[in-house]
Short mmCIF file of C-alpha atoms and ligand atoms in Angstrom, two decimals:
data_model
loop_
_atom_site.label_atom_id
_atom_site.label_comp_id
_atom_site.label_asym_id
_atom_site.label_seq_id
_atom_site.Cartn_x
_atom_site.Cartn_y
_atom_site.Cartn_z
CA MET W 951 -1.72 -8.84 -17.89
CA ARG W 952 1.65 -8.51 -16.20
CA LEU W 953 1.49 -5.51 -13.90
CA GLN W 954 4.25 -2.83 -14.04
CA LEU W 955 4.37 -1.80 -10.47
CA GLY W 956 5.58 1.28 -8.71
CA VAL W 957 5.69 0.94 -4.97
CA LEU W 958 5.72 3.87 -2.41
CA ALA W 959 7.04 2.96 0.99
CA SER W 960 8.11 5.06 4.16
CA GLY W 961 9.43 2.51 6.48
CA ASN W 962 10.62 -1.14 7.05
CA GLY W 963 9.23 -2.36 3.76
CA SER W 964 8.02 -5.73 4.82
CA ASN W 965 4.98 -5.39 2.53
CA LEU W 966 7.31 -4.44 -0.32
CA GLN W 967 9.27 -7.70 0.49
CA ALA W 968 6.13 -9.77 0.47
CA ILE W 969 5.36 -8.43 -3.13
CA ILE W 970 9.02 -9.10 -4.14
CA ASP W 971 8.82 -12.60 -2.74
CA ALA W 972 5.56 -13.41 -4.48
CA ILE W 973 6.96 -12.34 -7.77
CA GLU W 974 10.12 -14.40 -7.26
CA ALA W 975 7.97 -17.44 -6.25
CA GLY W 976 5.95 -17.05 -9.45
CA LYS W 977 2.78 -16.34 -7.39
CA LEU W 978 2.29 -12.81 -8.75
CA ASN W 979 2.43 -11.77 -12.44
CA ALA W 980 4.22 -8.41 -11.97
CA ASP W 981 7.42 -6.53 -12.21
CA ILE W 982 8.42 -3.77 -9.87
CA HIS W 983 9.79 -0.97 -11.93
CA VAL W 984 10.68 1.46 -9.15
CA VAL W 985 10.39 1.94 -5.36
CA LEU W 986 10.11 5.50 -4.08
CA SER W 987 10.31 6.58 -0.47
CA ASP W 988 9.52 9.86 1.13
CA LYS W 989 11.93 8.84 3.93
CA PRO W 990 15.52 8.55 2.60
CA GLU W 991 16.49 6.26 5.54
CA ALA W 992 13.63 3.71 4.92
CA TYR W 993 14.79 0.19 5.03
CA ALA W 994 12.34 -0.43 2.14
CA LEU W 995 15.02 1.24 -0.16
CA ALA W 996 17.64 -1.10 1.06
CA ARG W 997 15.43 -4.14 0.26
CA ALA W 998 14.75 -2.87 -3.24
CA GLU W 999 18.51 -2.46 -3.80
CA LYS W 1000 19.11 -5.99 -2.67
CA HIS W 1001 16.79 -7.20 -5.32
CA LYS W 1002 18.31 -4.87 -7.99
CA ILE W 1003 15.08 -2.87 -8.28
CA PRO W 1004 15.50 0.78 -9.11
CA CYS W 1005 14.70 2.92 -6.05
CA LEU W 1006 14.97 6.53 -5.04
CA PRO W 1007 14.68 8.60 -1.93
CA MET W 1008 12.34 11.61 -2.32
CA HIS W 1009 12.63 14.71 -0.25
CA PRO W 1010 9.14 16.36 0.37
CA SER W 1011 10.82 19.36 2.03
CA ASN W 1012 12.22 20.28 -1.40
CA TYR W 1013 8.83 21.06 -2.63
CA GLN W 1014 6.59 23.98 -1.78
CA THR W 1015 3.33 22.04 -1.60
CA ARG W 1016 2.15 18.54 -1.33
CA GLU W 1017 0.74 18.82 -4.84
CA ASP W 1018 4.13 19.78 -6.18
CA PHE W 1019 5.70 16.81 -4.57
CA ASP W 1020 3.12 14.41 -5.87
CA SER W 1021 3.47 15.81 -9.33
CA ALA W 1022 7.16 15.19 -9.24
CA MET W 1023 6.49 11.58 -7.97
CA ALA W 1024 3.90 11.13 -10.73
CA GLU W 1025 6.40 12.22 -13.50
CA LEU W 1026 9.02 9.91 -12.09
CA LEU W 1027 6.62 6.98 -11.99
CA GLU W 1028 5.71 7.62 -15.65
CA ASP W 1029 9.37 7.82 -16.62
CA PHE W 1030 9.76 4.33 -15.03
CA ASN W 1031 6.80 3.12 -17.11
CA VAL W 1032 4.76 2.30 -13.96
CA ASP W 1033 1.10 1.40 -14.80
CA PHE W 1034 -0.10 0.53 -11.29
CA LEU W 1035 0.88 1.95 -7.97
CA VAL W 1036 0.94 0.27 -4.54
CA LEU W 1037 1.16 2.20 -1.26
CA ALA W 1038 2.95 -0.29 0.93
CA GLY W 1039 3.46 1.40 4.37
CA TYR W 1040 3.41 4.85 2.68
CA MET W 1041 2.69 7.39 5.40
CA ARG W 1042 1.59 10.47 3.42
CA ILE W 1043 -1.86 11.21 2.04
CA VAL W 1044 -1.60 11.42 -1.69
CA THR W 1045 -3.15 14.36 -3.67
CA LYS W 1046 -5.10 14.62 -6.81
CA GLU W 1047 -1.73 15.38 -8.61
CA LEU W 1048 -0.82 11.67 -8.25
CA LEU W 1049 -4.31 10.32 -8.51
CA LYS W 1050 -5.15 12.10 -11.77
CA LYS W 1051 -2.29 10.11 -13.48
CA PHE W 1052 -3.10 6.89 -11.86
CA ARG W 1053 -6.79 7.07 -11.56
CA LYS W 1054 -8.29 3.81 -10.20
CA ARG W 1055 -4.72 2.34 -10.44
CA VAL W 1056 -3.45 2.97 -6.94
CA ILE W 1057 -4.13 0.69 -3.97
CA ASN W 1058 -3.08 1.00 -0.18
CA ILE W 1059 -2.85 -1.47 2.61
CA HIS W 1060 -4.16 -0.22 6.02
CA PRO W 1061 -3.57 -2.04 9.21
CA ALA W 1062 -7.28 -2.03 10.50
CA LEU W 1063 -10.67 -2.95 9.31
CA LEU W 1064 -11.75 0.20 7.52
CA PRO W 1065 -13.74 2.33 7.90
CA SER W 1066 -12.70 1.80 11.59
CA PHE W 1067 -9.54 3.39 12.64
CA PRO W 1068 -8.18 5.30 9.51
CA GLY W 1069 -4.99 7.35 9.62
CA LEU W 1070 -2.10 6.84 11.63
CA HIS W 1071 -1.59 4.01 14.29
CA GLY W 1072 -4.60 1.84 13.23
CA GLN W 1073 -3.38 -0.87 15.47
CA ARG W 1074 -3.02 1.35 18.60
CA GLN W 1075 -6.36 2.73 17.83
CA ALA W 1076 -7.93 -0.66 17.78
CA VAL W 1077 -6.24 -1.74 21.12
CA GLU W 1078 -7.20 1.47 22.90
CA TYR W 1079 -10.81 1.36 21.57
CA GLY W 1080 -11.30 -2.27 22.95
CA VAL W 1081 -12.38 -3.91 19.79
CA LYS W 1082 -12.35 -7.74 19.75
CA TYR W 1083 -11.30 -8.19 16.15
CA SER W 1084 -9.22 -6.08 13.93
CA GLY W 1085 -7.35 -6.82 10.76
CA CYS W 1086 -6.24 -5.18 7.46
CA THR W 1087 -7.78 -3.72 4.45
CA VAL W 1088 -6.61 -3.26 0.90
CA HIS W 1089 -8.46 -0.62 -0.81
CA PHE W 1090 -8.29 1.78 -3.91
CA VAL W 1091 -6.98 5.12 -3.13
CA ASP W 1092 -9.07 8.22 -3.45
CA GLU W 1093 -8.47 11.80 -2.23
CA GLY W 1094 -9.65 11.02 1.25
CA LEU W 1095 -8.08 9.50 4.27
CA ASP W 1096 -8.27 5.69 3.81
CA SER W 1097 -11.61 6.13 2.24
CA GLY W 1098 -11.42 4.48 -1.17
CA PRO W 1099 -13.42 1.39 -2.33
CA ILE W 1100 -12.54 -1.70 -0.33
CA ILE W 1101 -11.09 -4.58 -2.20
CA ALA W 1102 -10.27 -7.11 0.57
CA GLN W 1103 -9.98 -7.42 4.27
CA ARG W 1104 -8.50 -9.99 6.62
CA VAL W 1105 -9.64 -10.28 10.27
CA VAL W 1106 -7.43 -11.23 13.26
CA PRO W 1107 -8.66 -11.39 16.95
CA VAL W 1108 -7.56 -8.73 19.43
CA LEU W 1109 -6.43 -10.65 22.64
CA ASP W 1110 -6.84 -9.34 26.14
CA ASP W 1111 -3.25 -8.92 26.64
CA ASP W 1112 -2.42 -7.46 23.23
CA THR W 1113 -0.23 -4.38 22.99
CA GLU W 1114 -0.01 -2.18 19.86
CA GLU W 1115 3.08 -4.14 18.89
CA THR W 1116 1.74 -7.68 19.29
CA LEU W 1117 -1.50 -6.80 17.59
CA ALA W 1118 0.58 -5.14 14.72
CA ALA W 1119 2.63 -8.21 14.26
CA ARG W 1120 -0.52 -10.44 14.05
CA ILE W 1121 -2.03 -8.04 11.49
CA LEU W 1122 1.28 -7.86 9.50
CA GLU W 1123 1.14 -11.63 8.75
CA GLN W 1124 -2.19 -11.08 7.11
CA GLU W 1125 -1.04 -8.01 5.26
CA HIS W 1126 1.87 -10.00 3.70
CA GLN W 1127 -0.61 -12.62 2.33
CA VAL W 1128 -3.36 -10.34 1.21
CA LEU W 1129 -1.52 -7.60 -0.60
CA PRO W 1130 0.13 -9.89 -3.16
CA GLU W 1131 -3.00 -11.87 -3.56
CA VAL W 1132 -5.05 -8.74 -4.40
CA LEU W 1133 -2.28 -7.73 -6.86
CA GLN W 1134 -2.56 -11.09 -8.50
CA TRP W 1135 -6.38 -10.67 -8.85
CA ILE W 1136 -5.88 -7.24 -10.42
CA SER W 1137 -3.25 -8.70 -12.87
CA GLU W 1138 -5.83 -11.32 -13.92
CA GLY W 1139 -8.45 -8.70 -14.61
CA ARG W 1140 -10.71 -10.01 -11.90
CA VAL W 1141 -11.29 -6.84 -9.85
CA HIS W 1142 -14.20 -4.57 -10.85
CA VAL W 1143 -15.26 -1.28 -9.25
CA ASP W 1144 -18.63 0.14 -9.34
CA GLY W 1145 -18.92 3.23 -7.18
CA ARG W 1146 -17.98 2.10 -3.69
CA LYS W 1147 -18.57 -1.67 -4.43
CA VAL W 1148 -15.64 -3.85 -5.49
CA THR W 1149 -16.33 -7.29 -6.90
CA ILE W 1150 -13.82 -10.04 -7.79
CA ASP W 1151 -14.66 -12.59 -10.41
CA LYS W 1152 -14.38 -16.14 -9.21
C1 GAR R 361 1.94 -1.71 7.70
O1 GAR R 361 1.29 -2.29 8.82
C2 GAR R 361 0.98 -1.00 6.97
O2 GAR R 361 -0.39 -1.52 6.96
C3 GAR R 361 1.01 0.35 7.62
O3 GAR R 361 2.30 0.52 7.94
C4 GAR R 361 3.02 -0.73 8.08
C5 GAR R 361 4.12 -0.62 7.15
O4 GAR R 361 4.90 -1.88 7.34
N1 GAR R 361 0.48 1.42 6.80
C6 GAR R 361 -0.18 2.51 7.22
O5 GAR R 361 -0.45 2.62 8.51
C7 GAR R 361 -0.61 3.33 6.21
N2 GAR R 361 -1.44 4.53 6.80
P1 GAR R 361 6.05 -2.21 6.31
O6 GAR R 361 6.79 -0.89 6.03
O7 GAR R 361 6.83 -3.28 6.97
O8 GAR R 361 5.37 -2.73 5.09
#
């Protein structure tokens, strides 16, 4: 099934770019219907424009509550016929207003091996804690903070002289591979969720 994607991004959008590149290379059976950003200045929006993908800046401060903001987002995503949502460097916690319309159809990429180091600055948390390995996690999104069922993880070493930036760069390389790969598995109907357990058909 060809996925009809919506992508939410708050920043540089290199993960969005990885999805775009995978689609253009014929490695991912999907279309991106719209890119939304809660940060009007996000470079992710420029990337979308470059590839003629509809994109819109959103303004959380125009809404009274996080739920109001998310229900406006959910309506827009439905208007653009989005059937699967990707949080690609999206720095807000989503509420049930978004999740109830996209139940089990939202994934996020996080720059740490969950359940370690959820929340902001996963790479900095890993360097400061002194772990020897970190990586990234693609997971289904639930109401919690980076707490939904885990679909895939990639591991990288943490080197003695790593800074937050050098570790982030090593992790990002893995993010760019695993996120389109997971989306392709989903498009092939190979991903199954049973409670917290996710299995992938071979
Ligand atoms: C990525 O490392 C992503 O995992 C992280 O933000 C970066 C966005 O990069 N996401 C989070 O920390 C979510 N809590 P990008 O804008 O270049 O894709």
